[in-house]
CSV table of C-alpha atoms in Angstrom, one decimal:
chain,number,residue,atom,x,y,z
A,803,LEU,CA,72.0,72.9,239.3
A,804,ARG,CA,68.7,73.7,241.1
A,805,GLU,CA,67.1,70.4,239.9
A,806,GLY,CA,70.1,68.4,240.9
A,807,ALA,CA,70.0,70.0,244.3
A,808,ARG,CA,66.4,69.1,244.7
A,809,VAL,CA,67.2,65.4,243.8
A,810,VAL,CA,69.6,65.3,246.7
A,811,VAL,CA,67.3,67.0,249.2
A,812,ASP,CA,64.4,64.6,248.3
A,813,LYS,CA,66.5,61.5,249.1
A,814,ARG,CA,65.8,59.8,252.4
A,815,ARG,CA,68.4,60.4,255.1
A,816,GLU,CA,70.5,57.4,255.8
A,817,VAL,CA,71.7,56.5,259.3
A,818,VAL,CA,75.3,55.3,258.7
A,819,GLY,CA,76.9,52.7,261.1
A,820,PRO,CA,80.6,52.0,261.7
A,821,ALA,CA,81.0,49.3,259.1
A,822,GLY,CA,82.7,50.7,256.0
A,823,SER,CA,82.3,54.3,257.0
A,824,LEU,CA,84.8,57.2,257.7
A,825,TYR,CA,83.6,60.3,259.5
A,826,VAL,CA,85.1,63.7,258.8
A,827,SER,CA,84.8,66.5,261.3
A,828,VAL,CA,85.0,70.3,260.8
A,829,ARG,CA,88.2,71.4,259.0
A,830,GLU,CA,89.1,67.9,258.2
A,831,PHE,CA,89.2,66.1,254.8
A,832,ALA,CA,89.7,62.5,253.7
A,833,VAL,CA,90.6,61.0,250.3
A,834,THR,CA,90.1,57.4,249.2
A,835,HIS,CA,89.3,55.4,246.1
A,836,SER,CA,86.8,52.7,244.9
A,837,GLN,CA,89.3,49.9,245.6
A,838,ASP,CA,89.5,50.7,249.4
A,839,SER,CA,88.8,47.5,251.3
A,840,LYS,CA,88.0,49.3,254.6
A,841,VAL,CA,86.0,52.4,253.6
A,842,GLU,CA,83.0,52.6,251.4
A,843,ILE,CA,81.3,55.7,252.7
A,844,ILE,CA,82.9,59.0,253.6
A,845,GLY,CA,80.7,61.6,255.3
A,846,THR,CA,80.1,64.3,257.9
A,847,ASP,CA,77.1,65.7,259.7
A,848,ASN,CA,76.0,68.7,261.8
A,849,LEU,CA,76.8,71.1,259.0
A,850,VAL,CA,74.3,73.8,260.0
A,851,ASN,CA,76.1,76.9,258.7
A,852,ASN,CA,79.0,75.0,257.2
A,853,VAL,CA,79.3,73.1,253.9
A,854,ALA,CA,80.5,69.7,252.8
A,855,ILE,CA,82.7,69.9,249.8
A,856,ILE,CA,83.1,66.7,247.7
A,857,ILE,CA,85.6,66.6,244.9
A,858,LYS,CA,86.0,63.6,242.5
A,859,ASN,CA,89.1,63.1,240.3
A,860,THR,CA,87.6,61.7,237.1
A,861,ALA,CA,90.9,60.4,235.9
A,862,SER,CA,91.8,58.2,238.9
A,863,GLY,CA,88.3,57.8,240.4
A,864,SER,CA,89.5,59.0,243.8
A,865,THR,CA,87.0,61.0,246.0
A,866,LEU,CA,87.6,63.7,248.6
A,867,LEU,CA,85.2,64.9,251.2
A,868,SER,CA,85.7,67.8,253.5
A,869,HIS,CA,83.8,69.7,256.2
A,870,VAL,CA,84.4,73.4,255.6
A,871,ASP,CA,83.6,76.6,257.4
A,872,ARG,CA,86.5,78.5,255.9
A,873,ILE,CA,89.2,77.6,253.4
A,874,THR,CA,92.4,79.3,252.3
A,875,THR,CA,94.2,78.9,249.0
A,876,GLU,CA,96.9,76.8,250.8
A,877,ASP,CA,94.2,74.5,252.2
A,878,LEU,CA,92.7,74.0,248.7
A,879,ASP,CA,96.1,73.3,247.2
A,880,THR,CA,96.7,70.7,249.9
A,881,MET,CA,93.4,69.1,249.3
A,882,THR,CA,93.7,68.9,245.5
A,883,GLY,CA,97.3,67.8,245.9
A,884,ALA,CA,96.2,64.9,248.0
A,885,LEU,CA,93.5,64.0,245.4
A,886,THR,CA,95.7,64.2,242.3
A,887,GLY,CA,98.9,63.0,243.8
A,888,GLN,CA,100.7,66.4,243.5
A,889,THR,CA,100.8,65.9,239.7
A,890,TYR,CA,97.9,68.1,238.5
A,891,SER,CA,97.4,68.2,234.7
A,892,CYS,CA,94.6,69.0,232.3
A,893,ASN,CA,93.6,65.3,232.4
A,894,ASN,CA,92.8,65.7,236.1
A,895,ARG,CA,89.3,67.0,235.7
A,896,LEU,CA,87.9,67.6,239.1
A,897,GLN,CA,84.1,67.5,239.7
A,898,ILE,CA,83.0,69.4,242.8
A,899,SER,CA,79.8,69.3,244.8
A,900,ILE,CA,78.9,71.7,247.6
A,901,LEU,CA,76.2,70.9,250.1
A,902,GLY,CA,74.9,72.5,253.3
A,903,GLY,CA,74.9,76.1,254.6
A,904,PHE,CA,71.1,76.7,255.1
A,905,GLN,CA,69.6,80.2,254.8
A,906,ASP,CA,69.6,81.2,258.5
A,907,SER,CA,68.0,84.4,259.8
A,908,LYS,CA,71.3,85.9,260.8
A,909,ASN,CA,73.0,85.3,257.4
A,910,VAL,CA,75.8,83.4,259.1
A,911,SER,CA,75.9,80.7,256.4
A,912,GLN,CA,76.1,83.3,253.7
A,913,SER,CA,79.0,85.1,255.4
A,914,LEU,CA,80.9,81.8,255.5
A,915,LEU,CA,80.0,80.5,252.1
A,916,LEU,CA,80.9,83.5,250.0
A,917,PRO,CA,84.6,83.5,250.9
A,918,VAL,CA,84.7,79.8,250.3
A,919,LEU,CA,83.2,80.2,246.8
A,920,ALA,CA,85.7,83.0,246.2
A,921,THR,CA,88.6,80.8,247.0
A,922,LEU,CA,87.3,78.0,244.8
A,923,HIS,CA,86.7,80.5,241.9
A,924,SER,CA,90.2,81.9,242.1
A,925,SER,CA,91.8,78.4,242.1
A,926,PRO,CA,94.0,77.6,239.1
A,927,HIS,CA,92.6,74.1,239.1
A,928,TYR,CA,89.8,73.3,236.8
A,929,LEU,CA,86.8,72.6,239.0
A,930,GLU,CA,83.6,71.5,237.3
A,931,LEU,CA,80.6,72.3,239.6
A,932,VAL,CA,78.2,69.4,239.4
A,933,THR,CA,76.1,70.0,242.5
A,934,LEU,CA,75.3,73.1,244.4
A,935,CYS,CA,72.9,72.4,247.3
A,936,VAL,CA,73.0,75.4,249.6
A,937,GLY,CA,70.8,78.3,250.8
A,938,GLU,CA,67.1,78.3,250.4
A,939,THR,CA,67.2,74.9,248.6
A,940,VAL,CA,68.2,73.2,251.9
A,941,THR,CA,66.1,75.4,254.2
A,942,VAL,CA,62.7,74.8,255.7
A,943,ALA,CA,60.6,77.1,257.9
A,944,ARG,CA,59.0,75.7,261.0
A,945,ASP,CA,56.9,78.1,263.1
A,946,GLY,CA,58.6,80.9,261.3
A,947,ILE,CA,62.1,79.7,262.2
A,948,PRO,CA,64.4,78.6,259.3
A,949,LEU,CA,66.0,75.2,259.8
A,950,PRO,CA,68.4,73.1,257.7
A,951,LEU,CA,66.9,70.3,255.5
A,952,ILE,CA,70.4,68.7,255.2
A,953,SER,CA,72.5,68.5,258.3
A,954,GLY,CA,74.8,65.7,257.1
A,955,VAL,CA,76.1,64.3,253.8
A,956,GLY,CA,77.6,60.9,252.8
A,957,VAL,CA,79.2,59.8,249.5
A,958,ASN,CA,79.6,56.2,248.4
A,959,VAL,CA,83.1,56.1,246.9
A,960,LYS,CA,82.3,53.0,244.9
A,961,THR,CA,79.2,54.4,243.2
A,962,GLY,CA,79.6,58.1,243.6
A,963,ASP,CA,76.1,58.4,245.1
A,964,ILE,CA,75.7,61.5,247.4
A,965,PHE,CA,72.9,61.4,250.0
A,966,PRO,CA,71.8,63.0,253.3
A,967,ALA,CA,73.3,61.2,256.2
A,968,LEU,CA,73.5,60.9,260.0
A,969,PHE,CA,76.6,59.2,261.4
A,970,ARG,CA,76.1,57.2,264.6
A,971,GLU,CA,79.8,56.2,264.9
A,972,LYS,CA,82.2,59.1,264.4
A,973,GLY,CA,85.4,57.3,265.3
A,974,PRO,CA,88.1,57.8,267.9
A,975,ASP,CA,89.6,61.0,269.4
A,976,MET,CA,86.6,63.3,268.7
A,977,ASP,CA,87.4,65.3,271.8
A,978,LEU,CA,90.9,65.9,270.6
A,979,ARG,CA,89.8,66.7,267.0
A,980,ILE,CA,87.2,69.2,268.3
A,981,ALA,CA,89.8,70.8,270.6
A,982,ARG,CA,92.0,71.6,267.6
A,983,THR,CA,89.4,73.9,266.2
A,984,LEU,CA,87.8,75.1,269.5
A,985,THR,CA,91.0,76.7,270.7
A,986,GLY,CA,92.6,77.7,267.4
A,987,GLY,CA,90.1,80.0,265.7
A,988,GLU,CA,90.8,81.0,262.1
A,989,LYS,CA,94.5,79.9,262.4
A,990,VAL,CA,93.4,76.2,262.1
A,991,GLY,CA,93.7,74.8,258.6
A,992,MET,CA,92.4,71.7,256.9
A,993,LEU,CA,93.7,68.4,258.3
A,994,ASP,CA,94.0,65.2,256.2
A,995,ILE,CA,92.9,62.3,258.5
A,996,TYR,CA,93.1,59.2,256.2
A,997,ASP,CA,95.9,57.3,254.5
A,998,CYS,CA,94.1,55.4,251.8
A,999,VAL,CA,97.3,53.5,250.8
A,1000,ARG,CA,97.7,52.0,254.3
A,1001,GLU,CA,93.9,52.2,254.9
A,1002,GLU,CA,94.5,53.9,258.3
A,1003,LEU,CA,92.9,56.8,260.1
A,1004,THR,CA,95.6,59.2,261.2
A,1005,ILE,CA,95.0,62.0,263.7
A,1006,GLY,CA,97.7,64.7,264.1
A,1007,PRO,CA,100.2,65.4,265.2
A,1008,PHE,CA,99.1,69.0,266.1
A,1009,THR,CA,99.0,71.3,269.1
A,1010,TYR,CA,96.8,74.0,270.4
A,1011,SER,CA,97.0,76.9,272.9
A,1012,PRO,CA,96.2,76.3,276.5
A,1013,MET,CA,92.9,77.9,277.7
A,1014,ARG,CA,93.5,79.6,281.0
A,1015,ALA,CA,89.7,80.3,281.4
A,1016,VAL,CA,88.6,76.8,280.8
A,1017,ASP,CA,87.3,76.5,284.4
A,1018,ILE,CA,85.1,79.4,283.8
A,1019,TRP,CA,83.5,77.9,280.8
A,1020,LEU,CA,82.9,74.6,282.6
A,1021,GLN,CA,81.1,76.4,285.4
A,1022,GLN,CA,78.5,77.8,283.0
A,1023,THR,CA,75.0,76.4,282.4
A,1024,ASP,CA,74.2,74.3,279.4
A,1025,GLN,CA,71.9,77.0,278.1
A,1026,PHE,CA,74.7,79.6,278.4
A,1027,LEU,CA,77.1,77.4,276.5
A,1028,LEU,CA,74.5,76.7,273.8
A,1029,GLN,CA,73.6,80.4,273.3
A,1030,SER,CA,77.2,81.6,273.5
A,1031,LEU,CA,79.0,79.0,271.3
A,1032,SER,CA,76.5,78.2,268.6
A,1033,PRO,CA,75.6,80.9,266.1
A,1034,CYS,CA,72.2,79.2,265.4
A,1035,PRO,CA,71.2,77.4,268.6
A,1036,GLU,CA,67.7,76.9,267.2
A,1037,ALA,CA,69.2,74.6,264.6
A,1038,VAL,CA,70.9,72.3,267.1
A,1039,GLU,CA,69.0,68.9,266.8
A,1040,ASP,CA,70.1,67.5,270.2
A,1041,ARG,CA,71.1,70.2,272.7
A,1042,GLU,CA,72.0,67.8,275.5
A,1043,GLN,CA,74.5,66.0,273.2
A,1044,PHE,CA,75.8,69.4,272.1
A,1045,THR,CA,76.7,70.5,275.6
A,1046,THR,CA,77.8,67.1,276.7
A,1047,GLN,CA,80.4,66.9,274.0
A,1048,LEU,CA,81.4,70.5,274.5
A,1049,ARG,CA,82.1,69.9,278.2
A,1050,ALA,CA,84.0,66.8,277.5
A,1051,THR,CA,86.2,68.7,275.0
A,1052,LEU,CA,86.8,71.5,277.5
A,1053,ARG,CA,87.8,69.1,280.2
A,1054,MET,CA,90.3,67.4,277.8
A,1055,ILE,CA,91.8,70.8,276.9
A,1056,LYS,CA,92.3,71.4,280.6
A,1057,GLU,CA,93.8,68.0,281.3
A,1058,HIS,CA,96.0,68.0,278.2
A,1059,PRO,CA,97.0,71.7,277.6
A,1060,TYR,CA,100.1,70.5,275.6
A,1061,PRO,CA,98.9,67.6,273.4
A,1062,SER,CA,102.2,67.6,271.4
A,1063,VAL,CA,103.8,66.4,274.7
A,1064,THR,CA,101.1,64.2,276.3
A,1065,LEU,CA,99.2,62.8,273.3
A,1066,PHE,CA,101.5,62.9,270.3
A,1067,HIS,CA,104.5,61.1,271.7
A,1068,SER,CA,107.7,61.7,269.6
A,1069,ASN,CA,105.6,63.8,267.3
A,1070,ASN,CA,103.8,60.7,265.9
A,1071,PRO,CA,100.2,60.7,264.8
A,1072,ARG,CA,97.5,58.6,266.6
A,1073,THR,CA,96.9,55.9,264.1
A,1074,TYR,CA,93.9,53.6,263.8
A,1075,ARG,CA,92.8,50.7,261.5
A,1076,LYS,CA,89.3,49.6,261.0
A,1077,ASP,CA,88.3,46.1,262.2
A,1078,SER,CA,86.8,44.2,259.4
A,1079,GLY,CA,84.1,42.5,261.6
A,1080,SER,CA,82.8,45.3,263.8
A,1081,GLY,CA,83.8,48.3,261.8
A,1082,VAL,CA,85.3,49.9,264.9
A,1083,TRP,CA,88.6,51.8,264.5
A,1084,LEU,CA,91.4,50.0,266.4
A,1085,SER,CA,94.3,51.9,267.8
A,1086,LYS,CA,97.8,51.1,266.8
A,1087,ILE,CA,99.9,51.3,270.0
A,1088,ASN,CA,103.1,50.0,268.3
A,1089,THR,CA,104.0,48.6,264.9
A,1090,ASN,CA,103.0,45.0,265.8
A,1091,THR,CA,100.0,45.3,268.0
A,1092,TRP,CA,96.5,46.8,267.5
A,1093,TYR,CA,94.1,47.7,270.3
A,1094,GLY,CA,90.6,48.9,270.6
A,1095,GLN,CA,89.8,52.6,270.9
A,1096,GLN,CA,92.0,53.7,273.8
A,1097,TYR,CA,91.2,55.6,276.9
A,1098,ILE,CA,93.6,58.4,277.7
A,1099,LYS,CA,94.5,58.8,281.3
A,1100,SER,CA,93.8,62.2,282.8
A,1101,GLU,CA,97.0,64.1,283.6
A,1102,ALA,CA,95.5,66.9,285.7
A,1103,SER,CA,92.8,67.0,288.3
A,1104,SER,CA,89.6,68.6,287.1
A,1105,SER,CA,87.5,70.9,289.3
A,1106,TYR,CA,84.5,70.0,287.2
A,1107,LYS,CA,84.6,66.3,287.4
A,1108,SER,CA,86.9,63.9,289.1
A,1109,ASP,CA,86.4,61.0,286.7
A,1110,PRO,CA,89.1,60.6,284.1
A,1111,LEU,CA,87.8,61.5,280.6
A,1112,SER,CA,88.0,59.2,277.7
A,1113,TYR,CA,88.6,60.1,274.1
A,1114,LYS,CA,86.1,57.5,273.2
A,1115,THR,CA,82.9,59.4,273.0
A,1116,ASP,CA,79.4,58.3,272.7
A,1117,PRO,CA,78.8,57.2,269.1
A,1118,ALA,CA,75.5,59.0,269.2
A,1119,LEU,CA,77.1,62.3,269.8
A,1120,ASN,CA,77.0,64.5,266.8
A,1121,LEU,CA,78.5,67.9,267.5
A,1122,ASN,CA,80.4,70.0,265.1
A,1123,PHE,CA,79.0,73.6,265.0
A,1124,HIS,CA,80.5,76.9,263.8
A,1125,PHE,CA,81.2,79.2,266.7
A,1126,LYS,CA,79.5,82.5,267.3
A,1127,HIS,CA,81.0,85.7,266.0
A,1128,GLU,CA,80.7,87.7,269.2
A,1129,ALA,CA,83.1,88.9,271.9
A,1130,MET,CA,83.3,86.9,275.0
A,1131,PRO,CA,81.5,88.2,278.1
A,1132,TRP,CA,84.7,88.4,280.1
A,1133,GLN,CA,88.1,89.6,279.1
A,1134,SER,CA,90.1,86.9,280.8
A,1135,MET,CA,88.9,84.2,278.5
A,1136,GLN,CA,91.5,82.9,276.0
A,1137,LEU,CA,89.0,81.3,273.7
A,1138,GLN,CA,89.2,82.8,270.2
A,1139,PRO,CA,86.1,84.9,269.5
A,1140,GLN,CA,86.0,83.4,266.0
A,1141,ALA,CA,86.8,79.8,266.9
A,1142,TYR,CA,84.8,77.0,265.3
A,1143,TYR,CA,84.2,73.3,265.7
């Protein structure tokens, strides 16, 4: 296992564009197969303290990738069910790879990884561990500060190749997807975001609790947000992008406190299909028409910024960090002290 981990670490990090790629954010997973005409690479980045779990069904050739900071038995059953078609048997040999979770000085990664491993170990499914690339194997010290060697992972579903990756295009609705974990804390489970039969990206439907203190968070400095909401701020590669995406998500939570009403009309998911030419996800407004990534009209005035905020974020933004395990500095805040994104 150590030698296999070293092989992955030594690979050159690939910058993945929109063509043929599917990005998975924290507490999300996606399943597809080698015959998928739209998606060739599934991946995630900004793991930091979290891990990417890749599971391959050797019987069908299907591949699952997830971005995990915590996982329950129910989450694992949902994931394996999606991978095996709900008909698990001894012929469904599942090969699992776990990557990420560098050895930070505060042992945050360890505190997250051990419960994940315990859940996997107690699973009734036969999981064959083929790659374990965590801890000191993915850690480098610079000026005495431990930093992650692997911050992102991609898997080629046609060849099975696993490699370090950075995703420049993360797809639509990132603000909404981050808001789900930002406000929900440990209550938020794993979300399946891809229908490999229809070859469509499906977000939701889901809801989250309103944040009555969102204005207070928006008034804070970037440095305060970074130190308060990242357990390892020293490992954040681009701090400006971190805080920019965070502020965008907070404003969207303020403007859409009840997404089940304003965003998921009639309890339907927000559905997208990848354009064969550009690789951009196109939004399905109705059953007969496809549109580019849509901008969502602001439904409440914002004291922070008057411009309406789009769900179409900068493709270069790469923000998905585990939240800090500390009490908030003021009691009125409704943000969960163990929320993650």
